[in-house]
XYZ file of C-alpha atoms in Angstrom:
622
model
C 0.000 0.000 0.000
C 1.355 3.427 -0.951
C 2.168 6.040 1.702
C -0.607 8.411 0.486
C -3.300 5.762 0.736
C -2.038 4.663 4.151
C -2.251 8.239 5.446
C -5.774 8.660 4.008
C -6.971 5.513 5.745
C -5.197 6.298 9.019
C -6.418 9.895 9.195
C -10.051 9.079 8.360
C -10.769 5.622 9.748
C -14.513 6.338 10.054
C -14.767 7.030 6.371
C -12.822 3.892 5.589
C -14.555 1.394 7.878
C -17.637 0.627 5.788
C -15.700 0.903 2.531
C -13.228 -1.733 3.730
C -16.099 -3.910 4.896
C -17.854 -3.561 1.558
C -14.695 -4.469 -0.333
C -14.425 -7.648 1.700
C -18.081 -8.534 1.102
C -17.779 -7.923 -2.641
C -14.489 -9.796 -2.849
C -12.354 -6.884 -4.029
C -8.997 -5.635 -2.777
C -9.400 -3.312 0.280
C -6.302 -1.447 -0.903
C -8.411 -0.137 -3.802
C -11.025 1.574 -1.628
C -9.641 5.079 -2.157
C -9.154 4.649 -5.880
C -11.776 5.925 -8.331
C -14.910 3.792 -8.292
C -17.005 2.037 -10.922
C -20.414 0.435 -10.686
C -23.570 -0.796 -12.391
C -27.029 0.747 -12.099
C -30.408 -0.526 -13.204
C -34.121 0.161 -12.972
C -36.704 -1.907 -11.122
C -40.441 -1.599 -11.533
C -43.746 -3.387 -11.245
C -44.147 -4.864 -14.717
C -42.486 -7.410 -16.977
C -40.586 -4.538 -18.612
C -38.213 -4.636 -15.655
C -38.084 -8.345 -14.853
C -34.923 -8.953 -16.862
C -32.920 -5.992 -15.570
C -31.504 -7.466 -12.368
C -29.984 -10.487 -14.111
C -28.153 -8.222 -16.558
C -26.956 -5.914 -13.797
C -25.597 -8.852 -11.817
C -23.894 -10.318 -14.899
C -22.179 -7.002 -15.634
C -21.219 -6.551 -11.977
C -19.629 -10.012 -11.880
C -17.774 -9.264 -15.084
C -16.409 -6.029 -13.606
C -15.498 -7.894 -10.420
C -13.172 -10.108 -12.409
C -11.501 -7.097 -13.966
C -10.740 -5.165 -10.764
C -7.182 -5.205 -9.424
C -3.604 -4.067 -10.003
C -2.448 -6.844 -12.298
C -1.749 -6.135 -15.958
C -4.935 -5.591 -17.929
C -7.071 -5.006 -14.834
C -8.722 -1.774 -13.677
C -7.121 -0.459 -10.455
C -10.445 0.873 -9.225
C -12.958 0.346 -6.439
C -16.104 -1.579 -7.353
C -19.348 -0.494 -5.674
C -22.429 -2.613 -5.259
C -25.199 -2.304 -7.892
C -27.789 0.407 -7.362
C -31.378 0.483 -8.609
C -33.873 3.240 -9.274
C -37.628 2.623 -9.329
C -40.321 3.291 -11.914
C -43.934 2.542 -12.726
C -45.436 0.741 -15.699
C -47.027 2.908 -18.371
C -48.783 -0.114 -19.836
C -50.615 -0.987 -16.637
C -51.632 2.558 -15.706
C -52.921 4.106 -18.927
C -56.388 5.527 -18.385
C -55.937 5.829 -14.609
C -54.977 8.768 -12.419
C -51.811 6.892 -11.488
C -50.628 7.593 -15.041
C -49.710 11.067 -13.779
C -46.631 9.481 -12.191
C -45.229 8.159 -15.473
C -43.393 11.267 -16.660
C -42.618 12.100 -13.044
C -40.862 8.717 -13.024
C -38.353 10.121 -15.494
C -37.608 12.887 -12.994
C -37.428 10.507 -10.017
C -34.992 8.233 -11.875
C -32.903 11.285 -12.722
C -32.862 12.527 -9.125
C -32.148 9.132 -7.554
C -29.351 8.321 -9.976
C -27.911 11.814 -9.629
C -27.729 11.257 -5.866
C -25.999 7.912 -6.332
C -23.516 9.140 -8.934
C -22.647 12.329 -7.106
C -22.531 10.982 -3.560
C -20.604 7.876 -4.580
C -18.378 9.853 -6.925
C -18.527 7.170 -9.591
C -15.801 7.528 -12.201
C -17.286 4.839 -14.417
C -20.883 3.637 -14.776
C -22.725 1.005 -16.793
C -26.513 1.440 -16.775
C -29.133 -1.164 -17.720
C -32.427 0.505 -18.611
C -35.986 -0.602 -19.327
C -39.457 0.813 -20.042
C -40.055 4.356 -21.320
C -39.041 7.060 -18.867
C -36.138 5.572 -16.813
C -33.774 5.462 -19.821
C -34.194 9.202 -20.360
C -33.795 10.042 -16.668
C -30.737 7.794 -16.578
C -29.128 9.437 -19.607
C -29.814 12.930 -18.242
C -28.209 12.044 -14.898
C -25.158 10.526 -16.610
C -24.783 13.670 -18.718
C -24.929 15.899 -15.660
C -22.437 13.755 -13.757
C -20.301 13.684 -16.912
C -17.900 10.896 -16.071
C -17.272 7.894 -18.350
C -20.453 5.874 -18.701
C -22.374 3.627 -21.048
C -25.953 2.362 -21.370
C -27.426 -0.981 -22.369
C -31.070 -1.621 -23.151
C -32.567 -4.549 -21.246
C -34.289 -5.450 -24.514
C -37.789 -5.687 -25.992
C -40.414 -8.340 -25.405
C -41.328 -10.910 -28.056
C -44.681 -10.368 -29.784
C -47.657 -12.323 -28.511
C -49.781 -14.513 -30.783
C -53.562 -14.595 -31.111
C -54.411 -18.266 -30.340
C -57.260 -18.259 -32.883
C -55.839 -16.305 -35.833
C -52.102 -16.785 -35.194
C -51.648 -13.040 -35.780
C -48.942 -11.199 -33.783
C -50.117 -9.169 -30.798
C -48.698 -6.554 -28.453
C -49.979 -4.372 -25.653
C -51.579 -1.938 -28.116
C -53.625 -4.844 -29.500
C -55.086 -5.292 -26.033
C -55.941 -1.619 -25.639
C -57.606 -1.571 -29.055
C -60.131 -4.269 -28.127
C -61.364 -2.350 -25.068
C -64.611 -1.511 -26.848
C -65.227 -5.048 -28.108
C -68.616 -6.351 -26.964
C -67.360 -9.884 -26.231
C -65.698 -10.019 -22.808
C -64.163 -13.421 -23.566
C -62.467 -11.982 -26.652
C -61.134 -9.054 -24.632
C -59.766 -11.453 -22.025
C -58.230 -13.740 -24.651
C -56.287 -10.859 -26.216
C -55.103 -9.510 -22.868
C -53.848 -12.966 -21.877
C -51.907 -13.453 -25.131
C -50.571 -9.958 -25.854
C -47.512 -9.815 -23.586
C -45.629 -13.112 -23.196
C -42.286 -13.330 -21.451
C -40.086 -10.468 -20.266
C -38.960 -7.237 -21.838
C -40.232 -3.768 -22.678
C -42.869 -2.965 -25.312
C -41.842 -4.507 -28.616
C -43.197 -2.091 -31.228
C -41.663 1.203 -32.290
C -43.325 2.772 -29.281
C -41.560 5.121 -26.855
C -39.221 2.499 -25.393
C -37.722 1.421 -28.703
C -37.792 4.961 -30.069
C -35.669 6.126 -27.158
C -33.393 3.068 -27.156
C -32.689 3.711 -30.822
C -32.150 7.378 -29.951
C -29.676 6.505 -27.171
C -27.783 4.210 -29.531
C -27.606 6.766 -32.331
C -26.686 9.607 -29.984
C -23.681 7.451 -29.057
C -24.349 6.274 -25.497
C -25.318 2.663 -26.287
C -23.565 0.221 -28.630
C -25.809 -0.067 -31.669
C -25.838 -3.865 -31.738
C -27.181 -3.984 -28.167
C -30.388 -2.046 -28.876
C -32.672 -4.494 -30.708
C -32.048 -8.023 -29.336
C -34.901 -9.210 -27.102
C -34.589 -9.213 -23.341
C -34.136 -12.992 -23.224
C -31.395 -13.042 -25.882
C -28.463 -15.025 -24.375
C -25.993 -12.386 -25.561
C -27.320 -10.006 -22.952
C -25.969 -12.266 -20.206
C -23.130 -14.105 -21.930
C -21.256 -11.701 -24.220
C -22.547 -8.143 -23.841
C -21.358 -7.729 -20.196
C -17.731 -8.373 -21.116
C -17.992 -6.031 -24.100
C -19.532 -3.310 -21.937
C -16.748 -3.613 -19.354
C -14.121 -3.267 -22.074
C -15.893 -0.277 -23.608
C -16.084 1.368 -20.177
C -12.386 0.783 -19.572
C -11.652 2.433 -22.902
C -13.769 5.453 -21.975
C -12.011 5.741 -18.602
C -8.544 5.386 -20.123
C -9.272 8.091 -22.697
C -11.263 10.240 -20.245
C -14.150 10.335 -22.695
C -17.299 11.588 -20.997
C -20.989 11.675 -22.027
C -20.751 15.327 -23.016
C -17.964 14.480 -25.434
C -20.359 12.021 -27.081
C -23.740 13.785 -26.858
C -23.014 16.869 -28.954
C -25.098 18.928 -31.339
C -24.613 16.689 -34.346
C -25.221 13.458 -32.452
C -28.482 14.901 -31.103
C -29.455 15.877 -34.624
C -28.579 12.390 -35.851
C -30.802 10.828 -33.211
C -33.770 13.072 -34.034
C -33.423 12.326 -37.751
C -33.412 8.588 -37.053
C -36.501 9.021 -34.851
C -38.254 10.556 -37.861
C -37.091 7.720 -40.107
C -38.475 5.022 -37.803
C -41.840 6.755 -37.334
C -40.950 7.085 -33.683
C -42.979 8.116 -30.664
C -44.116 11.704 -30.170
C -42.441 11.478 -26.760
C -39.087 11.922 -28.489
C -39.756 15.666 -28.767
C -40.531 15.747 -25.041
C -37.401 13.839 -24.024
C -34.901 15.342 -26.453
C -35.038 18.859 -24.925
C -34.349 17.340 -21.485
C -31.434 15.279 -22.803
C -30.150 18.341 -24.658
C -30.363 20.456 -21.500
C -28.436 17.862 -19.516
C -25.824 17.803 -22.283
C -25.243 21.528 -21.808
C -27.520 23.043 -24.449
C -29.948 25.410 -22.781
C -32.674 25.265 -25.423
C -32.828 22.404 -27.903
C -35.137 24.301 -30.257
C -32.636 27.158 -30.571
C -29.243 25.591 -29.951
C -29.636 22.304 -31.837
C -32.589 22.348 -34.239
C -35.364 24.868 -34.875
C -38.998 23.769 -35.249
C -38.916 25.006 -38.840
C -35.882 22.857 -39.600
C -37.448 19.873 -37.846
C -40.504 20.163 -40.086
C -38.439 20.731 -43.220
C -36.493 17.541 -42.557
C -39.647 15.552 -41.847
C -41.598 16.949 -44.806
C -38.954 17.023 -47.506
C -35.815 15.103 -46.523
C -36.303 12.121 -44.190
C -38.689 9.287 -45.138
C -39.988 6.499 -42.887
C -37.963 3.387 -43.694
C -39.377 0.857 -41.204
C -42.613 -1.132 -41.369
C -43.065 -1.223 -37.621
C -45.864 -1.328 -35.102
C -48.006 0.611 -34.279
C -48.368 2.136 -37.748
C -47.063 -0.964 -39.549
C -46.508 -4.680 -39.091
C -43.261 -5.646 -37.390
C -41.659 -5.486 -33.932
C -38.168 -4.616 -32.735
C -37.448 -8.352 -32.528
C -38.121 -8.512 -36.275
C -35.780 -5.570 -36.806
C -33.115 -7.463 -34.854
C -33.573 -10.511 -37.059
C -32.817 -8.503 -40.220
C -29.709 -6.873 -38.763
C -30.757 -4.463 -36.021
C -30.970 -0.689 -35.789
C -27.496 -0.462 -37.288
C -29.122 -1.300 -40.641
C -31.291 1.814 -40.307
C -28.260 3.907 -39.373
C -26.202 2.528 -42.254
C -28.937 3.337 -44.758
C -29.310 6.915 -43.496
C -25.540 7.400 -43.389
C -25.149 6.227 -46.975
C -27.961 8.573 -48.016
C -26.028 11.489 -46.504
C -28.637 12.205 -43.836
C -26.413 11.647 -40.780
C -23.005 12.845 -39.603
C -20.922 9.695 -39.214
C -17.954 11.496 -37.635
C -19.467 11.883 -34.156
C -17.924 9.907 -31.289
C -19.672 6.961 -29.611
C -19.287 4.998 -26.377
C -17.396 2.203 -28.135
C -14.528 4.604 -28.803
C -15.373 4.615 -32.508
C -17.212 7.119 -34.626
C -20.778 6.332 -35.598
C -19.603 5.396 -39.073
C -16.800 3.324 -37.563
C -19.274 1.262 -35.557
C -21.314 0.567 -38.677
C -18.224 -0.563 -40.581
C -16.931 -2.822 -37.782
C -20.327 -4.468 -37.279
C -20.452 -5.568 -40.920
C -23.936 -4.090 -41.153
C -26.120 -5.548 -43.935
C -28.261 -3.544 -46.337
C -32.019 -3.139 -45.727
C -34.034 -6.284 -46.404
C -36.858 -4.358 -48.109
C -39.568 -5.972 -46.001
C -38.972 -4.841 -42.414
C -36.431 -2.103 -43.144
C -36.671 -0.190 -46.413
C -34.193 1.915 -48.341
C -34.267 5.702 -48.479
C -34.677 5.436 -52.242
C -37.750 3.194 -51.901
C -39.100 4.038 -48.421
C -42.041 2.655 -46.490
C -43.543 6.169 -46.327
C -42.252 9.144 -48.323
C -42.079 11.650 -45.464
C -40.842 11.545 -41.888
C -43.078 10.363 -39.098
C -43.289 13.498 -36.924
C -44.458 17.095 -37.315
C -44.515 20.022 -34.857
C -47.255 22.628 -35.169
C -47.676 26.290 -34.299
C -50.815 28.393 -34.803
C -53.123 30.215 -32.409
C -53.652 27.063 -30.309
C -49.937 26.305 -30.088
C -48.098 29.646 -29.757
C -45.113 27.818 -28.228
C -44.824 25.732 -31.426
C -44.962 22.695 -29.160
C -47.869 20.663 -30.568
C -46.729 17.326 -32.005
C -48.412 15.017 -34.514
C -47.215 11.497 -35.308
C -47.841 11.691 -39.015
C -46.700 8.102 -39.521
C -49.666 6.941 -37.445
C -52.402 8.983 -39.146
C -54.935 6.652 -40.760
C -57.186 9.242 -42.410
C -58.661 12.716 -42.231
C -55.911 14.781 -43.833
C -57.350 15.661 -47.213
C -54.790 17.880 -48.941
C -52.900 17.935 -45.625
C -55.840 19.642 -43.918
C -58.232 18.567 -41.152
C -61.244 20.700 -40.303
C -63.371 19.589 -37.384
C -65.813 20.511 -34.627
C -64.584 20.757 -31.034
C -65.822 18.319 -28.389
C -64.350 19.563 -25.121
C -63.438 17.445 -22.074
C -61.838 18.873 -18.938
C -59.719 15.799 -18.295
C -59.280 12.321 -19.745
C -61.677 10.592 -17.379
C -64.641 12.454 -18.864
C -63.637 11.231 -22.319
C -63.224 7.640 -21.131
C -66.658 7.783 -19.477
C -68.174 9.024 -22.750
C -66.446 6.293 -24.755
C -67.713 3.692 -22.280
C -71.303 4.896 -22.030
C -72.113 6.216 -25.514
C -69.367 5.907 -28.134
C -71.862 6.593 -30.920
C -72.117 10.229 -29.790
C -68.840 10.914 -31.600
C -69.307 11.897 -35.201
C -67.153 12.144 -38.300
C -64.691 15.061 -38.130
C -65.131 15.685 -34.432
C -62.009 17.125 -32.802
C -61.906 15.946 -29.209
C -60.206 18.415 -26.869
C -58.753 16.978 -23.639
C -57.286 19.697 -21.433
C -55.983 20.321 -17.911
C -53.773 17.250 -18.329
C -50.466 19.045 -18.963
C -47.272 18.984 -16.844
C -48.704 21.400 -14.250
C -52.412 20.781 -14.744
C -52.720 17.007 -14.307
C -50.124 17.339 -12.763
C -47.726 15.012 -14.558
C -48.778 15.110 -18.237
C -50.185 11.554 -18.532
C -50.238 9.693 -21.826
C -53.529 8.574 -23.308
C -53.132 5.170 -24.930
C -56.448 3.975 -23.535
C -58.381 6.890 -25.057
C -56.583 6.929 -28.404
C -56.878 3.157 -28.808
C -60.636 3.253 -28.274
C -60.997 6.142 -30.722
C -58.860 4.307 -33.286
C -61.081 1.217 -33.050
C -64.235 3.332 -33.215
C -62.968 5.073 -36.379
C -62.011 1.788 -38.049
C -65.358 0.166 -37.249
C -67.475 3.126 -38.452
C -65.134 4.324 -41.210
C -65.022 7.845 -39.778
C -62.335 10.257 -38.609
C -62.334 11.472 -35.018
C -59.285 13.529 -34.082
C -57.957 14.377 -30.636
C -55.786 17.187 -29.313
C -54.531 17.656 -25.781
C -52.022 19.402 -23.557
C -51.078 15.912 -22.328
C -49.069 13.384 -24.334
C -49.452 10.041 -26.075
C -48.021 6.582 -25.876
C -45.722 5.659 -28.725
C -48.362 3.012 -29.429
C -51.026 5.587 -30.258
C -52.193 5.927 -33.851
C -54.737 8.169 -35.508
C -54.990 11.921 -35.963
C -53.866 12.771 -32.453
C -52.020 15.965 -31.495
C -50.356 16.341 -28.111
C -48.125 18.680 -26.095
C -50.302 21.701 -26.988
C -48.767 24.616 -25.161
C -49.025 26.699 -23.158
C -51.184 24.184 -21.342
C -54.709 24.937 -20.170
C -53.742 25.120 -16.484
C -51.421 28.038 -17.280
C -53.949 29.892 -19.419
C -52.921 28.617 -22.837
C -55.406 29.136 -25.691
C -56.517 25.502 -25.473
C -58.323 26.592 -22.277
C -60.540 28.987 -24.256
C -61.979 26.498 -26.785
C -65.736 25.873 -26.518
C -67.889 23.019 -27.801
C -68.682 23.482 -31.472
C -65.684 25.662 -32.301
C -63.992 25.015 -35.638
C -60.544 23.475 -35.252
C -58.172 23.372 -38.220
C -54.969 21.323 -38.409
C -53.113 22.585 -41.475
C -50.022 20.568 -42.348
C -49.271 22.782 -45.323
C -48.642 25.651 -42.892
C -47.869 23.394 -39.888
C -50.459 25.214 -37.813
C -53.174 24.264 -35.341
C -55.891 26.922 -35.128
C -59.295 27.615 -33.616
C -61.253 29.853 -36.003
C -63.230 31.555 -33.224
C -60.040 32.574 -31.385
C -58.880 34.544 -34.418
C -61.457 37.157 -33.364
C -59.734 39.434 -30.777
C -63.029 40.237 -29.019
C -63.887 36.556 -28.605
C -60.389 35.723 -27.421
C -60.382 38.580 -24.881
C -63.834 37.729 -23.533
C -63.065 34.018 -23.122
C -59.715 34.731 -21.501
C -61.342 37.122 -19.034
C -64.000 34.546 -18.153
C -61.294 31.910 -17.602
C -59.252 34.252 -15.400
C -62.304 34.972 -13.235
C -62.871 31.253 -12.666
C -59.210 30.881 -11.677
C -59.339 33.902 -9.378
C -62.550 32.695 -7.714
C -60.895 29.299 -7.104
C -57.839 30.576 -5.255
C -55.442 30.900 -8.189
C -55.854 27.641 -10.085
C -58.557 26.256 -12.350
C -60.945 23.792 -10.651
C -60.534 21.341 -13.557
C -56.879 20.767 -12.660
C -56.072 17.494 -10.940
C -55.533 17.315 -7.212
C -51.869 17.535 -6.206
C -52.212 15.587 -2.976
C -48.696 14.138 -2.692
C -45.360 15.869 -2.410
C -44.318 14.643 -5.855
C -47.495 15.858 -7.536
C -47.221 19.197 -5.758
C -43.588 19.505 -6.800
C -44.565 18.797 -10.406
C -47.346 21.384 -10.314
C -45.086 24.099 -8.925
C -41.917 23.442 -10.928
C -42.813 21.812 -14.255
C -41.535 23.550 -17.367
C -43.502 23.549 -20.600
C -43.511 20.573 -22.947
C -41.367 22.569 -25.357
C -38.580 22.341 -22.750
C -39.241 18.730 -21.813
C -42.060 18.967 -19.260
C -39.704 18.221 -16.358
C -39.330 19.593 -12.833
C -36.900 22.500 -12.684
C -37.416 25.044 -9.873
C -35.125 27.672 -11.424
C -36.820 27.655 -14.796
C -34.818 30.540 -16.253
C -31.546 28.663 -15.756
C -32.738 25.687 -17.753
C -34.451 27.401 -20.656
C -32.685 30.681 -21.351
C -29.052 29.836 -22.002
C -26.603 26.929 -22.207
C -25.668 25.725 -18.753
C -22.459 27.113 -17.301
C -20.526 24.572 -15.247
C -19.546 27.066 -12.534
C -23.017 28.545 -12.285
C -24.747 25.184 -11.983
C -22.227 23.546 -9.722
C -21.599 20.650 -12.068
C -17.996 19.764 -12.909
C -18.622 19.569 -16.655
C -15.563 19.695 -18.880
C -17.319 20.165 -22.233
C -13.973 19.322 -23.809
C -13.906 18.869 -27.550
C -17.328 20.495 -27.971
C -17.282 22.347 -31.298
C -18.601 25.880 -31.464
C -20.392 24.966 -34.671
C -21.081 21.624 -36.249
C -22.035 20.439 -39.674
C -25.508 21.399 -40.802
C -27.646 19.181 -42.996
């Protein structure tokens, strides 16, 4: 033992006692206790999404254990025990008030992991992530901590199979039969939809964000698509991850060296090309903020550029659920997400020079993996795409002055004649009222109705729940009656939602956004030629002023908040209500809002030891 370490232990025996004891329990060298530390983190929750995480965490931990020491080729570092954050299941809680905790779960994961990383002082971290929100909270915390780290997806679930028709099923299939009159059929589908372990298998939010994390450089591309029960996740990936982490530590490569402007742009472009979840535009601003960019929509990509890319440059090149046929397991079988990346790289749509967690550039990973060309059935070419335009569109207009409203164009099944929808408002002050109406009298909804669900935003709900239950019932209703019923809300949607559904409308109703002033029967126009969402009646200044004044009186008479807002009866819900930023900035909890949304974060000002080394002042523009 060196003199310096001996002095440190002798002078601070209280600090050393538990660390020495832990080293003995874990089977590592007590002489390493004051060396930099490494560890594995994972997410636990109450659904099958999380059931495979612990086994992967333990496999990676055991792999690291064998690599700790002072012999040649080993890491002379202290190994800490695995740590877990907690999360809820979106799939179980859609349509319930508990769904308010889903997006909050992203924030809780972020906070808990931040505490672990900062208090433990981890110099190297491998994270195993599952479900929708924990991966984003995990990535944001790793970016803020900004020490060498790497992420691995736990993996998607295999599709279920309808026992009568032999057709593939997933959780969205189960939600879409909610209105079926035969209870035995409903039960049959729910029993068959989700076999085994793993997160949702379609190109819903989980796989959208796992693909995003891979493309942005924080997850090896070949580890994204294999299913949760793939033997590689226990037998070969752990050793690879440990070697990648060692390389990052040796080169002092941190998350902020990897997640730069061009890698963020790459990831957003790929999200368009896979027809990804609308949640990507909610999570990307939060990831961007954690990476040091104060405002994604100014510092990385403007809304106008986003729409230009989606309308004119980036096609959808996957035939994936929920808008198509196949699952992420099918994508894995034809080569994985690296096939998608290769195709977009060769088409000149991505910057292949950005750094990744493997120590290679994005293009270098693709070359080393021997990535095949698209098969033309599950993954298409850019030249002959599955759909000619990208899957996402952001909208402005008098109902979305923040330019925050998001439409998953890839999932629209009808109603956009000449890129225009014109409908009549049906207003609901909360999702439960809509669900009650769909349960009791679904025939009341008519062709070209525009359902308005408000007071479900980040502050209003509070928590900005997603609405897979509602959208699935509306989708089934439209298919059965061959009509178009649209929906817009200040809440958000599951990546499994399809139909003409527009979310993230901001400012939200609880904060006096124009969505609060819509009345039943108003004309609502979604114009994708102008990328605007408008209420005709609110174009009249007198009408707008009168409705706003009436709304403000209701708020004033109710002690400062609208009575349609949800009850914030727990500390977490109250914290969300008081500190949530708008959807355009990620919908997260940030008490000092100006710091997060007005300018790029300064390391000294924020208290984070962020190096930002190698960050270019300007990057390539596409």
